[in-house]
CSV table of C-alpha atoms in Angstrom, one decimal:
chain,number,residue,atom,x,y,z
A,1,UNK,CA,17.6,17.9,-50.8
A,2,UNK,CA,20.0,19.0,-48.1
A,3,UNK,CA,17.1,20.2,-45.9
A,4,UNK,CA,15.2,17.0,-46.4
A,5,UNK,CA,18.3,15.0,-45.4
A,6,UNK,CA,18.7,17.1,-42.2
A,7,UNK,CA,15.0,16.7,-41.5
A,8,UNK,CA,15.4,12.9,-41.9
A,9,UNK,CA,18.2,13.0,-39.4
A,10,UNK,CA,15.9,14.5,-36.8
A,11,UNK,CA,13.3,11.9,-37.6
A,12,UNK,CA,15.7,9.0,-37.1
A,13,UNK,CA,17.1,10.5,-33.9
A,14,UNK,CA,13.6,10.4,-32.3
A,15,UNK,CA,12.1,7.4,-34.1
A,16,UNK,CA,13.0,4.7,-31.7
A,17,UNK,CA,11.6,6.7,-28.7
A,18,UNK,CA,8.5,7.4,-30.7
A,19,UNK,CA,7.7,3.8,-31.7
A,20,UNK,CA,8.8,2.1,-28.5
A,21,UNK,CA,6.1,3.7,-26.3
A,22,UNK,CA,3.1,2.4,-28.3
A,23,UNK,CA,4.8,-1.0,-28.8
A,24,UNK,CA,5.5,-1.5,-25.1
A,25,UNK,CA,2.1,-0.2,-23.9
A,26,UNK,CA,0.2,-2.1,-26.6
A,27,UNK,CA,2.1,-5.3,-25.9
A,28,UNK,CA,1.5,-5.1,-22.1
A,29,UNK,CA,-2.2,-4.5,-22.6
A,30,UNK,CA,-2.6,-7.4,-25.0
A,31,UNK,CA,-3.7,-5.4,-28.1
A,32,UNK,CA,-4.1,-7.2,-31.4
A,33,UNK,CA,-1.7,-6.7,-34.2
A,34,UNK,CA,-4.2,-4.5,-36.0
A,35,UNK,CA,-4.8,-2.3,-32.9
A,36,UNK,CA,-1.0,-2.1,-32.4
A,37,UNK,CA,-0.5,-1.0,-36.0
A,38,UNK,CA,-3.0,1.7,-35.5
A,39,UNK,CA,-1.4,2.8,-32.2
A,40,UNK,CA,2.0,3.1,-33.8
A,41,UNK,CA,0.7,4.9,-36.9
A,42,UNK,CA,-1.4,7.4,-35.0
A,43,UNK,CA,1.5,8.0,-32.5
A,44,UNK,CA,3.9,8.8,-35.4
A,45,UNK,CA,1.3,11.1,-37.0
A,46,UNK,CA,0.6,12.9,-33.7
A,47,UNK,CA,4.3,13.4,-33.0
A,48,UNK,CA,4.4,15.3,-36.3
A,49,UNK,CA,1.3,17.3,-35.5
A,50,UNK,CA,2.6,18.1,-32.0
A,51,UNK,CA,6.0,19.2,-33.4
A,52,UNK,CA,4.4,21.5,-36.0
A,53,UNK,CA,2.1,23.1,-33.4
A,54,UNK,CA,5.2,23.9,-31.3
A,55,UNK,CA,7.4,25.2,-34.1
A,56,UNK,CA,4.7,27.4,-35.6
A,57,UNK,CA,4.4,30.4,-33.2
A,58,UNK,CA,1.3,32.6,-32.9
A,59,UNK,CA,-0.4,34.6,-30.2
A,60,UNK,CA,-1.9,31.5,-28.5
A,61,UNK,CA,0.4,28.6,-28.8
A,62,UNK,CA,3.8,27.5,-30.1
A,63,UNK,CA,7.2,28.5,-28.7
A,64,UNK,CA,8.7,29.0,-32.1
A,65,UNK,CA,11.9,27.1,-31.4
A,66,UNK,CA,13.4,24.1,-33.4
A,67,UNK,CA,11.9,21.6,-31.0
A,68,UNK,CA,10.8,18.1,-31.8
A,69,UNK,CA,8.0,16.6,-29.7
A,70,UNK,CA,7.5,12.9,-29.0
A,71,UNK,CA,5.6,10.7,-26.6
A,72,UNK,CA,7.2,10.8,-23.1
A,73,UNK,CA,8.6,7.7,-21.6
A,74,UNK,CA,7.5,9.0,-18.2
A,75,UNK,CA,4.0,8.0,-19.2
A,76,UNK,CA,4.7,4.4,-20.1
A,77,UNK,CA,4.5,2.9,-16.6
A,78,UNK,CA,1.4,4.9,-15.6
A,79,UNK,CA,-0.4,4.0,-18.8
A,80,UNK,CA,0.3,0.3,-18.4
A,81,UNK,CA,-0.9,0.5,-14.7
A,82,UNK,CA,-4.1,2.4,-15.7
A,83,UNK,CA,-4.9,0.2,-18.6
A,84,UNK,CA,-4.3,-3.0,-16.6
A,85,UNK,CA,-6.5,-1.7,-13.7
A,86,UNK,CA,-9.3,0.3,-15.5
A,87,UNK,CA,-9.0,-0.6,-19.2
A,88,UNK,CA,-7.7,1.3,-22.3
A,89,UNK,CA,-10.5,3.8,-22.3
A,90,UNK,CA,-9.4,5.1,-18.8
A,91,UNK,CA,-6.0,5.9,-20.2
A,92,UNK,CA,-7.5,8.3,-22.8
A,93,UNK,CA,-9.9,9.8,-20.3
A,94,UNK,CA,-6.9,10.6,-18.1
A,95,UNK,CA,-4.9,12.0,-21.0
A,96,UNK,CA,-7.8,14.2,-22.1
A,97,UNK,CA,-8.1,15.7,-18.6
A,98,UNK,CA,-4.3,16.2,-18.2
A,99,UNK,CA,-4.2,18.0,-21.6
A,100,UNK,CA,-7.0,20.4,-20.5
A,101,UNK,CA,-5.1,20.8,-17.2
A,102,UNK,CA,-1.9,21.8,-19.0
A,103,UNK,CA,-3.8,24.3,-21.2
A,104,UNK,CA,-5.5,25.8,-18.1
A,105,UNK,CA,-2.3,26.3,-16.1
A,106,UNK,CA,0.0,27.2,-19.0
A,107,UNK,CA,-0.1,30.9,-18.1
A,108,UNK,CA,0.8,30.4,-14.4
A,109,UNK,CA,2.9,27.2,-14.5
A,110,UNK,CA,6.1,29.3,-14.0
A,111,UNK,CA,4.8,30.1,-10.5
A,112,UNK,CA,3.9,26.4,-9.8
A,113,UNK,CA,7.4,25.2,-10.7
A,114,UNK,CA,8.5,26.0,-7.1
A,115,UNK,CA,6.5,22.9,-6.0
A,116,UNK,CA,8.5,20.7,-8.5
A,117,UNK,CA,12.2,21.4,-7.9
A,118,UNK,CA,14.8,18.8,-9.1
A,119,UNK,CA,14.5,16.9,-5.9
A,120,UNK,CA,10.8,16.2,-6.7
A,121,UNK,CA,11.0,15.7,-10.4
A,122,UNK,CA,14.2,13.7,-10.1
A,123,UNK,CA,12.5,11.4,-7.6
A,124,UNK,CA,9.5,11.0,-9.9
A,125,UNK,CA,11.6,10.2,-12.9
A,126,UNK,CA,13.7,7.7,-10.9
A,127,UNK,CA,10.5,6.0,-9.6
A,128,UNK,CA,9.1,5.7,-13.1
A,129,UNK,CA,12.3,4.2,-14.5
A,130,UNK,CA,12.6,1.7,-11.6
A,131,UNK,CA,8.9,0.5,-12.0
A,132,UNK,CA,9.5,0.0,-15.8
A,133,UNK,CA,12.5,-2.4,-15.4
A,134,UNK,CA,10.3,-5.5,-14.6
A,135,UNK,CA,8.4,-4.9,-17.9
A,136,UNK,CA,11.8,-5.0,-19.8
A,137,UNK,CA,13.0,-8.1,-18.0
A,138,UNK,CA,9.7,-10.0,-18.7
A,139,UNK,CA,10.1,-9.0,-22.4
A,140,UNK,CA,13.7,-10.2,-22.5
A,141,UNK,CA,12.4,-13.6,-21.6
A,142,UNK,CA,9.7,-13.5,-24.3
A,143,UNK,CA,6.9,-11.8,-22.6
A,144,UNK,CA,5.0,-12.6,-19.4
A,145,UNK,CA,3.1,-15.9,-19.8
A,146,UNK,CA,4.9,-16.9,-23.0
A,147,UNK,CA,5.2,-20.7,-23.6
A,148,UNK,CA,8.9,-20.3,-24.4
A,149,UNK,CA,9.6,-17.8,-21.6
A,150,UNK,CA,13.4,-17.8,-20.8
A,151,UNK,CA,14.3,-20.0,-23.8
A,152,UNK,CA,17.8,-20.0,-25.1
A,153,UNK,CA,16.7,-18.2,-28.3
A,154,UNK,CA,14.9,-15.5,-26.4
A,155,UNK,CA,17.7,-14.9,-24.0
A,156,UNK,CA,20.3,-14.9,-26.8
A,157,UNK,CA,18.3,-12.4,-28.8
A,158,UNK,CA,17.6,-10.0,-25.9
A,159,UNK,CA,21.1,-9.9,-24.6
A,160,UNK,CA,22.6,-9.9,-28.1
A,161,UNK,CA,20.5,-6.8,-28.9
A,162,UNK,CA,21.5,-5.1,-25.6
A,163,UNK,CA,25.2,-6.0,-26.2
A,164,UNK,CA,25.0,-4.6,-29.8
A,165,UNK,CA,23.5,-1.3,-28.5
A,166,UNK,CA,26.2,-1.0,-25.8
A,167,UNK,CA,29.0,-1.7,-28.3
A,168,UNK,CA,27.6,0.8,-30.8
A,169,UNK,CA,27.1,3.4,-28.1
A,170,UNK,CA,30.7,2.9,-26.9
A,171,UNK,CA,32.5,3.1,-30.3
A,172,UNK,CA,30.1,5.1,-32.6
A,173,UNK,CA,30.3,8.8,-32.7
A,174,UNK,CA,28.0,11.7,-33.5
A,175,UNK,CA,24.7,10.8,-35.3
A,176,UNK,CA,25.3,7.1,-35.3
A,177,UNK,CA,25.6,7.1,-31.5
A,178,UNK,CA,22.3,9.0,-31.2
A,179,UNK,CA,20.4,6.3,-33.1
A,180,UNK,CA,22.1,3.3,-31.4
A,181,UNK,CA,18.8,2.1,-30.1
A,182,UNK,CA,17.1,2.2,-33.5
A,183,UNK,CA,20.0,0.4,-35.2
A,184,UNK,CA,19.9,-2.2,-32.3
A,185,UNK,CA,16.2,-2.9,-32.9
A,186,UNK,CA,16.8,-3.3,-36.7
A,187,UNK,CA,19.8,-5.7,-36.2
A,188,UNK,CA,18.1,-7.7,-33.5
A,189,UNK,CA,15.0,-8.1,-35.7
A,190,UNK,CA,17.2,-9.2,-38.6
A,191,UNK,CA,18.9,-11.8,-36.4
A,192,UNK,CA,15.5,-13.0,-35.2
A,193,UNK,CA,14.4,-13.3,-38.8
A,194,UNK,CA,17.3,-15.6,-39.6
A,195,UNK,CA,16.1,-18.1,-37.0
A,196,UNK,CA,12.4,-17.8,-38.1
A,197,UNK,CA,11.1,-15.7,-35.2
A,198,UNK,CA,9.7,-12.8,-37.2
A,199,UNK,CA,6.1,-12.9,-38.4
A,200,UNK,CA,5.3,-10.6,-41.4
A,201,UNK,CA,1.6,-11.3,-41.3
A,202,UNK,CA,0.8,-7.9,-39.7
A,203,UNK,CA,2.6,-6.1,-42.5
A,204,UNK,CA,0.8,-8.1,-45.2
A,205,UNK,CA,-2.6,-7.4,-43.6
A,206,UNK,CA,-2.0,-3.6,-43.0
A,207,UNK,CA,-3.5,-1.2,-45.5
A,208,UNK,CA,-1.4,1.3,-47.5
A,209,UNK,CA,-3.4,4.3,-46.3
A,210,UNK,CA,-5.7,5.1,-43.4
A,211,UNK,CA,-7.3,8.2,-41.7
A,212,UNK,CA,-7.1,9.0,-38.0
A,213,UNK,CA,-10.2,7.8,-36.1
A,214,UNK,CA,-11.3,9.7,-33.0
A,215,UNK,CA,-11.7,7.5,-29.9
A,216,UNK,CA,-10.6,4.4,-31.9
A,217,UNK,CA,-10.6,2.3,-28.7
A,218,UNK,CA,-14.0,3.5,-27.5
A,219,UNK,CA,-15.5,6.4,-25.6
A,220,UNK,CA,-13.1,7.6,-22.8
A,221,UNK,CA,-13.8,6.8,-19.2
A,222,UNK,CA,-12.7,8.8,-16.2
A,223,UNK,CA,-11.1,7.5,-13.0
A,224,UNK,CA,-9.8,9.9,-10.4
A,225,UNK,CA,-6.6,8.0,-9.6
A,226,UNK,CA,-5.8,7.6,-13.4
A,227,UNK,CA,-6.4,11.3,-13.9
A,228,UNK,CA,-4.2,12.3,-11.0
A,229,UNK,CA,-1.5,10.1,-12.3
A,230,UNK,CA,-1.5,11.5,-15.8
A,231,UNK,CA,-1.6,15.1,-14.4
A,232,UNK,CA,1.6,14.3,-12.5
A,233,UNK,CA,3.1,12.9,-15.6
A,234,UNK,CA,2.1,16.0,-17.5
A,235,UNK,CA,3.7,18.3,-14.9
A,236,UNK,CA,7.0,16.3,-15.0
A,237,UNK,CA,6.9,16.6,-18.8
A,238,UNK,CA,6.4,20.3,-18.6
A,239,UNK,CA,9.4,20.6,-16.2
A,240,UNK,CA,11.5,18.6,-18.7
A,241,UNK,CA,10.3,20.7,-21.6
A,242,UNK,CA,11.2,23.9,-19.8
A,243,UNK,CA,14.8,22.7,-19.7
A,244,UNK,CA,14.7,21.9,-23.4
A,245,UNK,CA,13.2,25.4,-24.2
A,246,UNK,CA,15.9,27.2,-22.3
A,247,UNK,CA,18.6,25.0,-23.9
A,248,UNK,CA,17.3,25.8,-27.4
A,249,UNK,CA,17.0,29.4,-26.5
A,250,UNK,CA,20.6,29.5,-25.6
A,251,UNK,CA,21.6,27.6,-28.8
A,252,UNK,CA,19.5,29.9,-31.0
A,253,UNK,CA,20.6,33.0,-29.0
A,254,UNK,CA,17.0,33.9,-28.2
A,255,UNK,CA,15.8,35.3,-24.9
A,256,UNK,CA,12.9,33.1,-23.7
A,257,UNK,CA,10.2,35.2,-21.9
A,258,UNK,CA,7.3,34.1,-19.7
A,259,UNK,CA,4.9,34.6,-22.6
A,260,UNK,CA,7.0,32.3,-24.8
A,261,UNK,CA,7.0,29.6,-22.1
A,262,UNK,CA,3.2,29.9,-21.7
A,263,UNK,CA,2.8,29.5,-25.5
A,264,UNK,CA,5.0,26.4,-25.4
A,265,UNK,CA,3.1,24.9,-22.5
A,266,UNK,CA,-0.2,25.6,-24.3
A,267,UNK,CA,1.0,23.9,-27.5
A,268,UNK,CA,2.1,20.9,-25.4
A,269,UNK,CA,-1.3,20.8,-23.7
A,270,UNK,CA,-3.1,21.0,-27.1
A,271,UNK,CA,-0.9,18.1,-28.3
A,272,UNK,CA,-1.8,16.0,-25.2
A,273,UNK,CA,-5.5,16.8,-25.8
A,274,UNK,CA,-5.3,15.7,-29.4
A,275,UNK,CA,-3.4,12.6,-28.3
A,276,UNK,CA,-6.4,11.8,-26.0
A,277,UNK,CA,-8.9,12.3,-28.8
A,278,UNK,CA,-7.1,10.2,-31.4
A,279,UNK,CA,-5.9,7.6,-28.9
A,280,UNK,CA,-2.3,8.5,-29.1
A,281,UNK,CA,-0.1,9.6,-26.1
A,282,UNK,CA,1.1,12.6,-24.0
A,283,UNK,CA,3.9,14.5,-25.7
A,284,UNK,CA,7.0,16.3,-24.5
A,285,UNK,CA,10.0,18.0,-26.0
A,286,UNK,CA,12.7,15.5,-27.0
A,287,UNK,CA,16.1,16.3,-25.6
A,288,UNK,CA,17.9,13.9,-28.1
A,289,UNK,CA,17.0,16.3,-30.9
A,290,UNK,CA,18.6,19.2,-29.0
A,291,UNK,CA,21.8,17.2,-28.9
A,292,UNK,CA,21.6,16.7,-32.7
A,293,UNK,CA,21.1,20.5,-33.2
A,294,UNK,CA,24.2,21.1,-31.1
A,295,UNK,CA,26.1,18.5,-33.1
A,296,UNK,CA,25.1,19.7,-36.6
A,297,UNK,CA,25.0,23.4,-35.8
A,298,UNK,CA,21.8,23.7,-37.9
A,299,UNK,CA,19.2,25.7,-36.0
A,300,UNK,CA,16.6,26.5,-38.6
A,301,UNK,CA,12.9,25.9,-37.7
A,302,UNK,CA,12.3,25.0,-41.3
A,303,UNK,CA,14.3,21.8,-40.9
A,304,UNK,CA,12.1,20.8,-37.9
A,305,UNK,CA,8.9,21.6,-39.9
A,306,UNK,CA,10.2,19.2,-42.6
A,307,UNK,CA,10.7,16.5,-39.8
A,308,UNK,CA,7.1,17.2,-38.6
A,309,UNK,CA,5.8,16.8,-42.2
A,310,UNK,CA,7.6,13.5,-42.6
A,311,UNK,CA,6.2,12.2,-39.4
A,312,UNK,CA,2.6,13.2,-40.4
A,313,UNK,CA,3.1,11.5,-43.8
A,314,UNK,CA,4.4,8.3,-42.3
A,315,UNK,CA,1.5,8.3,-39.8
A,316,UNK,CA,-1.0,8.0,-42.7
A,317,UNK,CA,0.7,4.8,-44.0
A,318,UNK,CA,-0.1,1.7,-41.7
A,319,UNK,CA,2.2,-0.5,-43.8
A,320,UNK,CA,5.2,1.3,-42.4
A,321,UNK,CA,3.8,1.3,-38.9
A,322,UNK,CA,3.2,-2.4,-39.1
A,323,UNK,CA,6.9,-2.9,-39.8
A,324,UNK,CA,7.6,-1.9,-36.3
A,325,UNK,CA,5.1,-4.4,-34.8
A,326,UNK,CA,7.2,-7.3,-36.2
A,327,UNK,CA,10.0,-6.6,-33.7
A,328,UNK,CA,10.2,-9.8,-31.6
A,329,UNK,CA,9.4,-9.3,-27.9
A,330,UNK,CA,12.9,-10.4,-26.7
A,331,UNK,CA,14.6,-7.8,-29.0
A,332,UNK,CA,12.3,-5.1,-27.6
A,333,UNK,CA,13.2,-6.3,-24.1
A,334,UNK,CA,16.9,-5.9,-24.8
A,335,UNK,CA,16.4,-2.4,-26.1
A,336,UNK,CA,14.1,-1.5,-23.2
A,337,UNK,CA,16.7,-2.3,-20.6
A,338,UNK,CA,18.9,0.5,-22.2
A,339,UNK,CA,16.0,2.9,-22.7
A,340,UNK,CA,14.5,2.5,-19.2
A,341,UNK,CA,17.9,2.4,-17.7
A,342,UNK,CA,18.5,5.8,-19.3
A,343,UNK,CA,15.3,7.0,-17.6
A,344,UNK,CA,16.7,5.9,-14.2
A,345,UNK,CA,20.1,7.5,-15.0
A,346,UNK,CA,18.4,10.8,-15.9
A,347,UNK,CA,16.6,10.7,-12.6
A,348,UNK,CA,19.9,10.0,-10.8
A,349,UNK,CA,21.6,12.8,-12.7
A,350,UNK,CA,18.9,15.2,-11.6
A,351,UNK,CA,19.1,14.0,-8.0
A,352,UNK,CA,22.9,13.9,-7.7
A,353,UNK,CA,23.5,17.6,-7.0
A,354,UNK,CA,20.5,18.0,-4.8
A,355,UNK,CA,21.3,15.1,-2.5
A,356,UNK,CA,24.8,16.5,-2.0
A,357,UNK,CA,23.3,19.8,-1.2
A,358,UNK,CA,21.4,18.8,2.0
A,359,UNK,CA,20.5,15.8,4.2
A,360,UNK,CA,16.8,16.9,3.9
A,361,UNK,CA,16.9,16.3,0.2
A,362,UNK,CA,18.4,12.9,0.8
A,363,UNK,CA,15.5,12.1,3.1
A,364,UNK,CA,13.0,13.3,0.5
A,365,UNK,CA,14.5,11.0,-2.1
A,366,UNK,CA,14.8,8.1,0.3
A,367,UNK,CA,11.1,8.2,1.4
A,368,UNK,CA,9.6,9.0,-2.0
A,369,UNK,CA,11.6,6.4,-4.0
A,370,UNK,CA,11.1,3.8,-1.2
A,371,UNK,CA,7.3,4.5,-1.1
A,372,UNK,CA,7.0,4.5,-4.8
A,373,UNK,CA,8.8,1.2,-5.2
A,374,UNK,CA,7.1,-0.4,-2.1
A,375,UNK,CA,3.6,0.3,-3.3
A,376,UNK,CA,4.4,-1.0,-6.8
A,377,UNK,CA,5.7,-4.3,-5.3
A,378,UNK,CA,3.0,-4.6,-2.6
A,379,UNK,CA,-0.1,-2.7,-4.0
A,380,UNK,CA,-2.4,-4.3,-1.4
A,381,UNK,CA,-0.8,-2.5,1.5
A,382,UNK,CA,-3.5,0.2,1.5
A,383,UNK,CA,-6.4,-2.0,0.4
A,384,UNK,CA,-8.4,-1.4,3.6
A,385,UNK,CA,-8.2,2.4,3.3
A,386,UNK,CA,-11.2,4.5,2.0
A,387,UNK,CA,-11.4,4.9,-1.8
A,388,UNK,CA,-10.8,8.6,-1.5
A,389,UNK,CA,-7.4,7.8,0.1
A,390,UNK,CA,-6.6,5.0,-2.3
A,391,UNK,CA,-6.6,7.5,-5.1
A,392,UNK,CA,-3.2,8.6,-3.7
A,393,UNK,CA,-2.0,5.1,-2.6
A,394,UNK,CA,-3.1,2.6,-5.3
A,395,UNK,CA,-0.3,3.5,-7.7
A,396,UNK,CA,3.3,3.5,-6.8
A,397,UNK,CA,4.2,6.5,-9.0
A,398,UNK,CA,1.4,8.6,-7.5
A,399,UNK,CA,2.3,7.5,-3.9
A,400,UNK,CA,6.0,8.3,-4.5
A,401,UNK,CA,5.3,11.6,-6.2
A,402,UNK,CA,2.9,12.8,-3.5
A,403,UNK,CA,5.4,11.8,-0.9
A,404,UNK,CA,8.1,13.9,-2.6
A,405,UNK,CA,5.9,16.9,-3.0
A,406,UNK,CA,4.7,16.9,0.6
A,407,UNK,CA,8.2,16.4,2.0
A,408,UNK,CA,9.6,19.1,-0.2
A,409,UNK,CA,7.0,21.5,1.2
A,410,UNK,CA,7.7,20.3,4.8
A,411,UNK,CA,11.5,20.6,4.6
A,412,UNK,CA,12.0,23.6,2.2
A,413,UNK,CA,8.9,25.7,1.9
A,414,UNK,CA,7.4,25.9,5.5
A,415,UNK,CA,10.7,26.8,7.1
A,416,UNK,CA,11.2,29.5,4.4
A,417,UNK,CA,7.9,31.1,5.3
A,418,UNK,CA,8.6,31.0,9.0
A,419,UNK,CA,12.0,32.7,8.4
A,420,UNK,CA,10.2,35.4,6.4
A,421,UNK,CA,7.6,35.8,9.2
A,422,UNK,CA,10.4,36.2,11.7
A,423,UNK,CA,12.1,38.8,9.6
A,424,UNK,CA,8.9,40.8,9.2
A,425,UNK,CA,8.2,40.8,12.9
A,426,UNK,CA,11.8,41.9,13.6
A,427,UNK,CA,11.4,44.8,11.1
A,428,UNK,CA,8.1,45.8,12.7
A,429,UNK,CA,9.7,45.9,16.2
A,430,UNK,CA,12.6,48.0,14.8
């Protein structure tokens, strides 16, 4: 019973992050309540599968640490952009290829990390967070195109939810603080129910049991720009997961070796691949659960396996998934401001030390964030370019990411090689 309670704690700590991604993406792409219920259910189930794959260690995959996997918020903006531009099936084509990419590079990713230092990954995370804020603001008003957009009821619900989350985050401690977003969603939905803004029809229509269906939304389609975008998202997720692996290694007093990292990356790639097949999402290690392990001091893998089992069980029950779809759009918008704002603050946290370190880093951040935001706001800027070039310029996140990578090479890697060449020549003369 005690282990089950500890497993439930981990489930609650990651639940808001797990359900918000399908709710936000599905809502932006105009999915029906039935499709949205499936999306939430399969996502919860795949979070459990991905977690179990990572915890169970073998020769080929799994890092064997008490790590919980969930869908990454880094993918929200890109998936919305891909779905809006090319359709839902292009999202899953891109996820499939990115999963295969992660599996393919899992053994050598440690060597590729030098192309993605904090100045690059921090810029990418910041760009993604900034591009998500308009989605949150639209939802606070009731959703783009809503007949009651900006009504007093919608504004009151959205800001009331956000204020409740802020107050809870300020005064709550420990576990209650870690689930502030989840509690805020529940309280906001309850308040909306009191004024008749909650529709339970989706719950009534949902079945009690279902089986996962491969390619639920149709056969995947493949677009180069979408694939490149999701590969960049996968790389950022791997960098984030690496930090989580080392943090958990320190907590569990285990020395993490290159083979362990490769197994962890491979498990993550397999989870992403399965997400593409069953129309779920890309997955990454959740840092909030690391905080919970630090707080409770319980480091056993068996607890995380229980959490994974709970997630898989919940994923087979659409009735429970449908409960999340009744959350009114303004309530989601209020919570999204906090969630997406945290994405931005995480990016800023990563960038703070590196900007102070050198003016070159400041220039990398300035140009990449500026380019990312600019292309997002004015996407027609490069409309006259050849299609091969537009692969890199049609999406603000891709444009900003490529800018950061190229400038990092220009400022930090080429001078390093030149210095080495100079040293070699000097030694040869000597």
